[in-house]
PDB file of C-alpha atoms in Angstrom:
ATOM      1  CA  MET A1403       7.459  -3.205  15.152  1.00  0.00           C
ATOM      2  CA  ARG A1404       8.373  -2.650  11.523  1.00  0.00           C
ATOM      3  CA  LEU A1405       5.613  -2.515   8.917  1.00  0.00           C
ATOM      4  CA  VAL A1406       6.477  -2.845   5.223  1.00  0.00           C
ATOM      5  CA  CYS A1407       4.129  -2.182   2.314  1.00  0.00           C
ATOM      6  CA  PHE A1408       5.113  -3.409  -1.162  1.00  0.00           C
ATOM      7  CA  ASN A1409       3.325  -3.601  -4.502  1.00  0.00           C
ATOM      8  CA  ILE A1410       5.229  -6.662  -5.662  1.00  0.00           C
ATOM      9  CA  ASN A1411       3.723  -6.744  -9.185  1.00  0.00           C
ATOM     10  CA  GLY A1412       3.516 -10.530  -9.389  1.00  0.00           C
ATOM     11  CA  ILE A1413       4.776 -12.477  -6.387  1.00  0.00           C
ATOM     12  CA  ARG A1414       5.920 -15.550  -8.306  1.00  0.00           C
ATOM     13  CA  ALA A1415       8.231 -13.392 -10.421  1.00  0.00           C
ATOM     14  CA  ARG A1416       9.573 -11.398  -7.448  1.00  0.00           C
ATOM     15  CA  LEU A1417      10.390 -13.900  -4.725  1.00  0.00           C
ATOM     16  CA  HIS A1418      13.997 -12.711  -5.005  1.00  0.00           C
ATOM     17  CA  GLN A1419      12.860  -9.210  -4.087  1.00  0.00           C
ATOM     18  CA  LEU A1420      10.772 -10.455  -1.179  1.00  0.00           C
ATOM     19  CA  GLU A1421      13.737 -12.430   0.141  1.00  0.00           C
ATOM     20  CA  ALA A1422      15.991  -9.363  -0.125  1.00  0.00           C
ATOM     21  CA  LEU A1423      13.356  -7.187   1.554  1.00  0.00           C
ATOM     22  CA  ILE A1424      13.179  -9.561   4.511  1.00  0.00           C
ATOM     23  CA  ALA A1425      16.965  -9.755   4.804  1.00  0.00           C
ATOM     24  CA  SER A1426      17.224  -5.964   4.788  1.00  0.00           C
ATOM     25  CA  HIS A1427      14.291  -4.988   7.010  1.00  0.00           C
ATOM     26  CA  GLN A1428      13.362  -8.032   9.115  1.00  0.00           C
ATOM     27  CA  PRO A1429       9.758  -6.749   9.205  1.00  0.00           C
ATOM     28  CA  ASP A1430       7.155  -7.861  11.702  1.00  0.00           C
ATOM     29  CA  LEU A1431       4.478  -7.440   9.024  1.00  0.00           C
ATOM     30  CA  ILE A1432       4.587  -7.187   5.244  1.00  0.00           C
ATOM     31  CA  GLY A1433       1.580  -6.161   3.193  1.00  0.00           C
ATOM     32  CA  LEU A1434       1.857  -7.153  -0.469  1.00  0.00           C
ATOM     33  CA  GLN A1435      -0.277  -5.835  -3.287  1.00  0.00           C
ATOM     34  CA  GLU A1436      -0.786  -6.981  -6.865  1.00  0.00           C
ATOM     35  CA  THR A1437       0.238 -10.554  -6.133  1.00  0.00           C
ATOM     36  CA  LYS A1438      -1.380 -11.619  -9.421  1.00  0.00           C
ATOM     37  CA  VAL A1439      -2.031 -15.222  -8.419  1.00  0.00           C
ATOM     38  CA  GLN A1440      -5.098 -17.255  -7.494  1.00  0.00           C
ATOM     39  CA  ASP A1441      -5.081 -18.685  -3.995  1.00  0.00           C
ATOM     40  CA  SER A1442      -4.482 -22.270  -5.107  1.00  0.00           C
ATOM     41  CA  GLU A1443      -1.216 -21.247  -6.790  1.00  0.00           C
ATOM     42  CA  PHE A1444       0.143 -18.847  -4.163  1.00  0.00           C
ATOM     43  CA  PRO A1445       3.768 -19.814  -3.310  1.00  0.00           C
ATOM     44  CA  ARG A1446       2.911 -20.464   0.326  1.00  0.00           C
ATOM     45  CA  GLU A1447       5.773 -22.854   1.063  1.00  0.00           C
ATOM     46  CA  ALA A1448       8.398 -20.474  -0.327  1.00  0.00           C
ATOM     47  CA  VAL A1449       7.082 -17.605   1.786  1.00  0.00           C
ATOM     48  CA  GLU A1450       6.714 -19.700   4.930  1.00  0.00           C
ATOM     49  CA  ALA A1451      10.313 -20.839   4.481  1.00  0.00           C
ATOM     50  CA  MET A1452      11.297 -17.169   4.806  1.00  0.00           C
ATOM     51  CA  GLY A1453       9.914 -17.221   8.341  1.00  0.00           C
ATOM     52  CA  TYR A1454       6.401 -15.816   7.980  1.00  0.00           C
ATOM     53  CA  GLN A1455       2.795 -16.751   8.517  1.00  0.00           C
ATOM     54  CA  VAL A1456       0.994 -15.882   5.281  1.00  0.00           C
ATOM     55  CA  HIS A1457      -2.622 -15.068   4.464  1.00  0.00           C
ATOM     56  CA  PHE A1458      -3.706 -14.149   0.950  1.00  0.00           C
ATOM     57  CA  HIS A1459      -6.715 -13.049  -1.034  1.00  0.00           C
ATOM     58  CA  GLY A1460      -6.119 -13.384  -4.750  1.00  0.00           C
ATOM     59  CA  GLN A1461      -7.427 -14.206  -8.183  1.00  0.00           C
ATOM     60  CA  LYS A1462      -5.947 -15.399 -11.433  1.00  0.00           C
ATOM     61  CA  GLY A1463      -3.706 -12.927 -13.247  1.00  0.00           C
ATOM     62  CA  HIS A1464      -4.835  -9.670 -11.650  1.00  0.00           C
ATOM     63  CA  TYR A1465      -4.967  -7.733  -8.379  1.00  0.00           C
ATOM     64  CA  GLY A1466      -4.491  -9.803  -5.207  1.00  0.00           C
ATOM     65  CA  VAL A1467      -3.186  -8.958  -1.736  1.00  0.00           C
ATOM     66  CA  ALA A1468      -1.313 -10.862   0.955  1.00  0.00           C
ATOM     67  CA  MET A1469      -0.314 -10.318   4.560  1.00  0.00           C
ATOM     68  CA  LEU A1470       2.877 -11.810   5.987  1.00  0.00           C
ATOM     69  CA  THR A1471       3.328 -11.765   9.767  1.00  0.00           C
ATOM     70  CA  ARG A1472       5.956 -13.099  12.160  1.00  0.00           C
ATOM     71  CA  GLU A1473       3.302 -14.050  14.684  1.00  0.00           C
ATOM     72  CA  ALA A1474      -0.034 -15.652  13.873  1.00  0.00           C
ATOM     73  CA  PRO A1475      -2.787 -13.017  13.646  1.00  0.00           C
ATOM     74  CA  GLU A1476      -5.742 -13.296  16.012  1.00  0.00           C
ATOM     75  CA  GLU A1477      -8.173 -12.474  13.205  1.00  0.00           C
ATOM     76  CA  VAL A1478      -8.010 -12.201   9.412  1.00  0.00           C
ATOM     77  CA  ARG A1479     -10.504 -10.368   7.224  1.00  0.00           C
ATOM     78  CA  TYR A1480     -10.681 -11.044   3.497  1.00  0.00           C
ATOM     79  CA  GLY A1481     -12.145  -8.228   1.409  1.00  0.00           C
ATOM     80  CA  PHE A1482     -14.758  -5.733   2.593  1.00  0.00           C
ATOM     81  CA  PRO A1483     -17.847  -6.810   4.564  1.00  0.00           C
ATOM     82  CA  ASP A1484     -20.099  -5.805   1.667  1.00  0.00           C
ATOM     83  CA  ASP A1485     -18.069  -7.462  -1.116  1.00  0.00           C
ATOM     84  CA  GLY A1486     -20.003  -9.665  -3.509  1.00  0.00           C
ATOM     85  CA  GLU A1487     -18.835 -13.003  -4.889  1.00  0.00           C
ATOM     86  CA  ASP A1488     -17.423 -11.332  -7.995  1.00  0.00           C
ATOM     87  CA  ALA A1489     -15.545  -8.572  -6.129  1.00  0.00           C
ATOM     88  CA  GLN A1490     -11.951  -7.984  -7.149  1.00  0.00           C
ATOM     89  CA  ARG A1491      -9.510  -9.307  -4.542  1.00  0.00           C
ATOM     90  CA  ARG A1492      -7.993  -6.059  -3.293  1.00  0.00           C
ATOM     91  CA  MET A1493      -8.235  -5.872   0.530  1.00  0.00           C
ATOM     92  CA  ILE A1494      -7.080  -7.936   3.496  1.00  0.00           C
ATOM     93  CA  GLY A1495      -6.874  -7.108   7.193  1.00  0.00           C
ATOM     94  CA  VAL A1496      -5.301  -8.704  10.257  1.00  0.00           C
ATOM     95  CA  ARG A1497      -5.567  -8.152  13.983  1.00  0.00           C
ATOM     96  CA  LEU A1498      -2.306  -8.689  15.838  1.00  0.00           C
ATOM     97  CA  ARG A1499      -1.300  -8.553  19.475  1.00  0.00           C
ATOM     98  CA  ALA A1500       1.678  -6.268  20.079  1.00  0.00           C
ATOM     99  CA  ALA A1501       4.452  -7.021  22.559  1.00  0.00           C
ATOM    100  CA  ASP A1502       2.715  -4.877  25.181  1.00  0.00           C
ATOM    101  CA  GLY A1503      -0.445  -6.971  24.887  1.00  0.00           C
ATOM    102  CA  GLU A1504      -2.522  -4.386  23.015  1.00  0.00           C
ATOM    103  CA  HIS A1505      -4.278  -5.164  19.730  1.00  0.00           C
ATOM    104  CA  VAL A1506      -3.208  -3.630  16.416  1.00  0.00           C
ATOM    105  CA  TRP A1507      -5.363  -3.764  13.290  1.00  0.00           C
ATOM    106  CA  VAL A1508      -3.600  -3.512   9.916  1.00  0.00           C
ATOM    107  CA  TYR A1509      -5.485  -3.316   6.621  1.00  0.00           C
ATOM    108  CA  ASN A1510      -3.661  -3.770   3.334  1.00  0.00           C
ATOM    109  CA  GLY A1511      -5.262  -2.634   0.077  1.00  0.00           C
ATOM    110  CA  TYR A1512      -4.544  -2.519  -3.617  1.00  0.00           C
ATOM    111  CA  PHE A1513      -6.668   0.487  -4.528  1.00  0.00           C
ATOM    112  CA  PRO A1514      -8.006   0.740  -8.101  1.00  0.00           C
ATOM    113  CA  GLN A1515      -5.940   2.910 -10.417  1.00  0.00           C
ATOM    114  CA  GLY A1516      -8.971   4.411 -12.125  1.00  0.00           C
ATOM    115  CA  GLU A1517      -7.216   5.255 -15.406  1.00  0.00           C
ATOM    116  CA  ASN A1518      -9.095   8.474 -16.231  1.00  0.00           C
ATOM    117  CA  ILE A1519     -11.841  10.527 -14.594  1.00  0.00           C
ATOM    118  CA  GLU A1520     -13.936   9.996 -17.740  1.00  0.00           C
ATOM    119  CA  HIS A1521     -13.618   6.204 -17.740  1.00  0.00           C
ATOM    120  CA  PRO A1522     -17.135   4.748 -17.421  1.00  0.00           C
ATOM    121  CA  THR A1523     -16.241   1.839 -15.101  1.00  0.00           C
ATOM    122  CA  LYS A1524     -12.691   2.094 -13.739  1.00  0.00           C
ATOM    123  CA  PHE A1525     -13.008   5.537 -12.187  1.00  0.00           C
ATOM    124  CA  PRO A1526     -16.363   4.830 -10.502  1.00  0.00           C
ATOM    125  CA  HIS A1527     -14.827   1.615  -9.158  1.00  0.00           C
ATOM    126  CA  LYS A1528     -12.018   3.618  -7.574  1.00  0.00           C
ATOM    127  CA  ARG A1529     -14.526   5.971  -5.970  1.00  0.00           C
ATOM    128  CA  ALA A1530     -16.562   3.022  -4.677  1.00  0.00           C
ATOM    129  CA  PHE A1531     -13.492   1.334  -3.198  1.00  0.00           C
ATOM    130  CA  TYR A1532     -12.584   4.431  -1.195  1.00  0.00           C
ATOM    131  CA  ALA A1533     -16.208   4.637  -0.054  1.00  0.00           C
ATOM    132  CA  GLN A1534     -16.063   1.008   1.089  1.00  0.00           C
ATOM    133  CA  LEU A1535     -12.964   1.721   3.156  1.00  0.00           C
ATOM    134  CA  GLN A1536     -14.601   4.806   4.641  1.00  0.00           C
ATOM    135  CA  ARG A1537     -17.622   2.684   5.610  1.00  0.00           C
ATOM    136  CA  LEU A1538     -15.448  -0.002   7.144  1.00  0.00           C
ATOM    137  CA  LEU A1539     -13.650   2.534   9.318  1.00  0.00           C
ATOM    138  CA  ASP A1540     -16.867   4.301  10.312  1.00  0.00           C
ATOM    139  CA  GLU A1541     -18.793   1.148  11.177  1.00  0.00           C
ATOM    140  CA  ASP A1542     -16.179  -1.274  12.525  1.00  0.00           C
ATOM    141  CA  HIS A1543     -13.447   0.845  14.072  1.00  0.00           C
ATOM    142  CA  SER A1544     -12.659   3.908  16.160  1.00  0.00           C
ATOM    143  CA  PRO A1545      -9.841   6.447  15.666  1.00  0.00           C
ATOM    144  CA  SER A1546      -8.834   5.691  19.256  1.00  0.00           C
ATOM    145  CA  GLU A1547      -7.723   2.189  18.217  1.00  0.00           C
ATOM    146  CA  ARG A1548      -4.251   1.197  17.156  1.00  0.00           C
ATOM    147  CA  LEU A1549      -4.934   0.837  13.443  1.00  0.00           C
ATOM    148  CA  ALA A1550      -3.001   1.181  10.194  1.00  0.00           C
ATOM    149  CA  VAL A1551      -4.124   1.202   6.579  1.00  0.00           C
ATOM    150  CA  MET A1552      -1.356   0.474   4.111  1.00  0.00           C
ATOM    151  CA  GLY A1553      -1.257  -0.157   0.413  1.00  0.00           C
ATOM    152  CA  ASP A1554      -0.915   1.096  -3.108  1.00  0.00           C
ATOM    153  CA  PHE A1555      -3.450   3.910  -2.806  1.00  0.00           C
ATOM    154  CA  ASN A1556      -2.895   5.041  -6.412  1.00  0.00           C
ATOM    155  CA  ILE A1557      -3.117   8.660  -5.224  1.00  0.00           C
ATOM    156  CA  SER A1558      -0.321  11.188  -4.702  1.00  0.00           C
ATOM    157  CA  PRO A1559      -1.546  13.181  -1.668  1.00  0.00           C
ATOM    158  CA  ALA A1560       0.173  16.487  -2.478  1.00  0.00           C
ATOM    159  CA  ASP A1561       2.148  18.097  -5.265  1.00  0.00           C
ATOM    160  CA  ILE A1562       5.460  17.329  -3.516  1.00  0.00           C
ATOM    161  CA  ASP A1563       4.560  13.670  -4.091  1.00  0.00           C
ATOM    162  CA  ILE A1564       4.600  14.178  -7.861  1.00  0.00           C
ATOM    163  CA  GLY A1565       7.938  13.707  -9.586  1.00  0.00           C
ATOM    164  CA  ILE A1566       7.055  13.447 -13.260  1.00  0.00           C
ATOM    165  CA  GLY A1567       7.895  17.039 -14.174  1.00  0.00           C
ATOM    166  CA  GLU A1568       5.672  20.096 -14.224  1.00  0.00           C
ATOM    167  CA  ALA A1569       4.695  19.738 -17.882  1.00  0.00           C
ATOM    168  CA  SER A1570       3.556  16.146 -17.358  1.00  0.00           C
ATOM    169  CA  ARG A1571       1.732  17.071 -14.149  1.00  0.00           C
ATOM    170  CA  LYS A1572      -0.279  19.722 -15.967  1.00  0.00           C
ATOM    171  CA  ARG A1573      -0.963  17.424 -18.906  1.00  0.00           C
ATOM    172  CA  TRP A1574      -2.234  14.627 -16.655  1.00  0.00           C
ATOM    173  CA  LEU A1575      -4.582  17.037 -14.917  1.00  0.00           C
ATOM    174  CA  ARG A1576      -5.794  18.451 -18.202  1.00  0.00           C
ATOM    175  CA  GLU A1577      -6.333  15.034 -19.798  1.00  0.00           C
ATOM    176  CA  GLY A1578      -8.029  13.575 -16.711  1.00  0.00           C
ATOM    177  CA  LYS A1579      -5.376  10.948 -15.925  1.00  0.00           C
ATOM    178  CA  THR A1580      -5.689   9.640 -12.407  1.00  0.00           C
ATOM    179  CA  SER A1581      -3.352   9.848  -9.395  1.00  0.00           C
ATOM    180  CA  PHE A1582      -3.651  13.462  -8.282  1.00  0.00           C
ATOM    181  CA  GLN A1583      -6.963  14.754  -9.566  1.00  0.00           C
ATOM    182  CA  PRO A1584      -8.612  17.044  -6.965  1.00  0.00           C
ATOM    183  CA  ILE A1585     -11.580  14.703  -6.493  1.00  0.00           C
ATOM    184  CA  GLU A1586      -9.253  11.769  -5.763  1.00  0.00           C
ATOM    185  CA  ARG A1587      -7.435  13.758  -3.127  1.00  0.00           C
ATOM    186  CA  GLU A1588     -10.785  14.512  -1.524  1.00  0.00           C
ATOM    187  CA  TRP A1589     -11.383  10.768  -1.107  1.00  0.00           C
ATOM    188  CA  LEU A1590      -7.982  10.268   0.504  1.00  0.00           C
ATOM    189  CA  ASP A1591      -8.441  13.340   2.690  1.00  0.00           C
ATOM    190  CA  GLY A1592     -11.743  11.875   3.875  1.00  0.00           C
ATOM    191  CA  ILE A1593      -9.966   8.714   5.018  1.00  0.00           C
ATOM    192  CA  LYS A1594      -7.388  10.807   6.847  1.00  0.00           C
ATOM    193  CA  ALA A1595     -10.063  12.998   8.426  1.00  0.00           C
ATOM    194  CA  TRP A1596     -11.517   9.883  10.058  1.00  0.00           C
ATOM    195  CA  GLY A1597      -8.322   9.734  12.105  1.00  0.00           C
ATOM    196  CA  LEU A1598      -5.390   8.536  10.001  1.00  0.00           C
ATOM    197  CA  GLU A1599      -2.048  10.191   9.324  1.00  0.00           C
ATOM    198  CA  ASP A1600       0.562   9.588   6.625  1.00  0.00           C
ATOM    199  CA  SER A1601       3.392   8.100   8.704  1.00  0.00           C
ATOM    200  CA  TYR A1602       6.077   9.090   6.195  1.00  0.00           C
ATOM    201  CA  ARG A1603       4.910  12.700   5.945  1.00  0.00           C
ATOM    202  CA  ARG A1604       4.629  13.004   9.730  1.00  0.00           C
ATOM    203  CA  LEU A1605       8.366  12.367   9.974  1.00  0.00           C
ATOM    204  CA  TYR A1606       9.493  13.935   6.706  1.00  0.00           C
ATOM    205  CA  PRO A1607       7.053  16.765   5.935  1.00  0.00           C
ATOM    206  CA  GLU A1608       9.190  18.574   3.361  1.00  0.00           C
ATOM    207  CA  VAL A1609      10.991  15.832   1.412  1.00  0.00           C
ATOM    208  CA  ASP A1610      10.038  16.304  -2.238  1.00  0.00           C
ATOM    209  CA  ASP A1611      12.284  13.855  -4.090  1.00  0.00           C
ATOM    210  CA  ARG A1612      11.272  10.409  -2.798  1.00  0.00           C
ATOM    211  CA  PHE A1613       8.736   8.401  -4.748  1.00  0.00           C
ATOM    212  CA  SER A1614       7.392   4.854  -4.628  1.00  0.00           C
ATOM    213  CA  TRP A1615       6.350   4.133  -8.227  1.00  0.00           C
ATOM    214  CA  PHE A1616       8.487   4.500 -11.340  1.00  0.00           C
ATOM    215  CA  ASP A1617       7.255   3.771 -14.839  1.00  0.00           C
ATOM    216  CA  TYR A1618       9.041   0.886 -16.566  1.00  0.00           C
ATOM    217  CA  ARG A1619       8.517   2.258 -20.050  1.00  0.00           C
ATOM    218  CA  SER A1620      10.038   5.693 -19.474  1.00  0.00           C
ATOM    219  CA  LYS A1621      12.735   4.262 -17.164  1.00  0.00           C
ATOM    220  CA  GLY A1622      11.779   6.776 -14.497  1.00  0.00           C
ATOM    221  CA  PHE A1623      13.889   5.118 -11.801  1.00  0.00           C
ATOM    222  CA  ASP A1624      17.071   5.243 -13.893  1.00  0.00           C
ATOM    223  CA  ARG A1625      16.828   8.952 -14.663  1.00  0.00           C
ATOM    224  CA  GLU A1626      18.366  11.757 -12.619  1.00  0.00           C
ATOM    225  CA  PRO A1627      16.478  13.211 -11.016  1.00  0.00           C
ATOM    226  CA  LYS A1628      14.271  10.156 -10.714  1.00  0.00           C
ATOM    227  CA  ARG A1629      10.786  10.541 -12.156  1.00  0.00           C
ATOM    228  CA  GLY A1630       7.957   8.890 -10.267  1.00  0.00           C
ATOM    229  CA  LEU A1631       5.006   9.273  -7.916  1.00  0.00           C
ATOM    230  CA  ARG A1632       4.565   8.649  -4.187  1.00  0.00           C
ATOM    231  CA  ILE A1633       1.372   6.597  -4.211  1.00  0.00           C
ATOM    232  CA  ASP A1634       2.174   3.857  -1.670  1.00  0.00           C
ATOM    233  CA  HIS A1635       1.437   4.796   1.923  1.00  0.00           C
ATOM    234  CA  ILE A1636       1.171   3.567   5.498  1.00  0.00           C
ATOM    235  CA  LEU A1637      -1.510   5.557   7.323  1.00  0.00           C
ATOM    236  CA  THR A1638      -1.768   5.264  11.100  1.00  0.00           C
ATOM    237  CA  THR A1639      -4.097   6.368  13.876  1.00  0.00           C
ATOM    238  CA  ALA A1640      -2.765   8.758  16.524  1.00  0.00           C
ATOM    239  CA  SER A1641      -1.892   5.996  18.988  1.00  0.00           C
ATOM    240  CA  LEU A1642       0.460   4.512  16.373  1.00  0.00           C
ATOM    241  CA  SER A1643       1.621   7.771  14.789  1.00  0.00           C
ATOM    242  CA  GLU A1644       3.006   8.997  18.096  1.00  0.00           C
ATOM    243  CA  ARG A1645       5.074   5.805  18.296  1.00  0.00           C
ATOM    244  CA  ALA A1646       6.541   6.115  14.780  1.00  0.00           C
ATOM    245  CA  THR A1647      10.320   6.486  15.026  1.00  0.00           C
ATOM    246  CA  ASP A1648      11.283   6.295  11.354  1.00  0.00           C
ATOM    247  CA  ALA A1649       9.890   5.686   7.886  1.00  0.00           C
ATOM    248  CA  GLY A1650      11.289   5.367   4.404  1.00  0.00           C
ATOM    249  CA  ILE A1651      11.130   4.228   0.795  1.00  0.00           C
ATOM    250  CA  ASP A1652      13.608   1.516  -0.170  1.00  0.00           C
ATOM    251  CA  TYR A1653      15.347   2.460  -3.408  1.00  0.00           C
ATOM    252  CA  ASP A1654      17.882  -0.378  -3.046  1.00  0.00           C
ATOM    253  CA  LEU A1655      15.114  -2.934  -3.565  1.00  0.00           C
ATOM    254  CA  ARG A1656      13.823  -1.038  -6.604  1.00  0.00           C
ATOM    255  CA  ALA A1657      17.350  -1.093  -8.087  1.00  0.00           C
ATOM    256  CA  MET A1658      17.496  -4.900  -8.155  1.00  0.00           C
ATOM    257  CA  GLU A1659      17.361  -7.004 -11.295  1.00  0.00           C
ATOM    258  CA  LYS A1660      13.828  -7.700 -12.568  1.00  0.00           C
ATOM    259  CA  PRO A1661      12.179  -5.429 -10.007  1.00  0.00           C
ATOM    260  CA  SER A1662       8.613  -4.434  -9.382  1.00  0.00           C
ATOM    261  CA  ASP A1663       7.826  -0.961 -10.697  1.00  0.00           C
ATOM    262  CA  HIS A1664       7.191   0.029  -7.055  1.00  0.00           C
ATOM    263  CA  ALA A1665       9.635   0.499  -4.192  1.00  0.00           C
ATOM    264  CA  PRO A1666       8.736  -0.878  -0.751  1.00  0.00           C
ATOM    265  CA  VAL A1667       7.719   1.683   1.868  1.00  0.00           C
ATOM    266  CA  TRP A1668       8.163   1.099   5.588  1.00  0.00           C
ATOM    267  CA  THR A1669       7.413   2.510   9.025  1.00  0.00           C
ATOM    268  CA  GLU A1670       9.085   1.668  12.328  1.00  0.00           C
ATOM    269  CA  LEU A1671       6.873   1.765  15.426  1.00  0.00           C
ATOM    270  CA  ASP A1672       8.046   1.682  19.023  1.00  0.00           C
ATOM    271  CA  LEU A1673       5.831  -1.244  19.995  1.00  0.00           C
TER     272      LEU A1673
END
């Protein structure tokens, strides 16, 4: 079973990338973030023509997530259980049945970026979103389950996941810019402590030059060495982690014409 996670940065503008992703990876499940389209205008027919069942949770112009699966999911969850009517559309989950008959839960989130630790609304929203996920795991699931959480987490877990140069790293920390502030890493570590593992890092613990986001403005992807951040992840419980055979970050997709600023990340599971 191949899982792919991709911040597509506007699905209607990136159908060519989605088509290329499918041709290259033939995934069983694709989690998309930042679809940027309200549900009534989601390009359902175009995606279904690519061979996938599609479920989406979006809003006009911002945020939005979608889940594409080869097989119809047994259950779909839209948002968090405690979301209000005005909640940003940032989370979707599906329950699938694997080839061996066992259930697999996959949640796909577009986590708030937060902007700056001093921001009066955006940073608290990021903290609250992580708390909502922690609550969902604590109350609805067990670490013994087959479960994955994928998405644009907007956090670089460790310093080897930072590729913007040492001077920029220090400046971001000093100025309070988000992505690798110590308090943010505490939130992510809390999610992992529940029973989740970074599937890429499990297989490639020392790789320090692969990133998933590259700034358009500074042309971070076109520079050598490339300058970016690893902020897109697929986290898995032990029963999935032990079945992970490979994982990666697809630079070929990021090198396409009119790309998202993110590269797809993927994990292969022996299921």
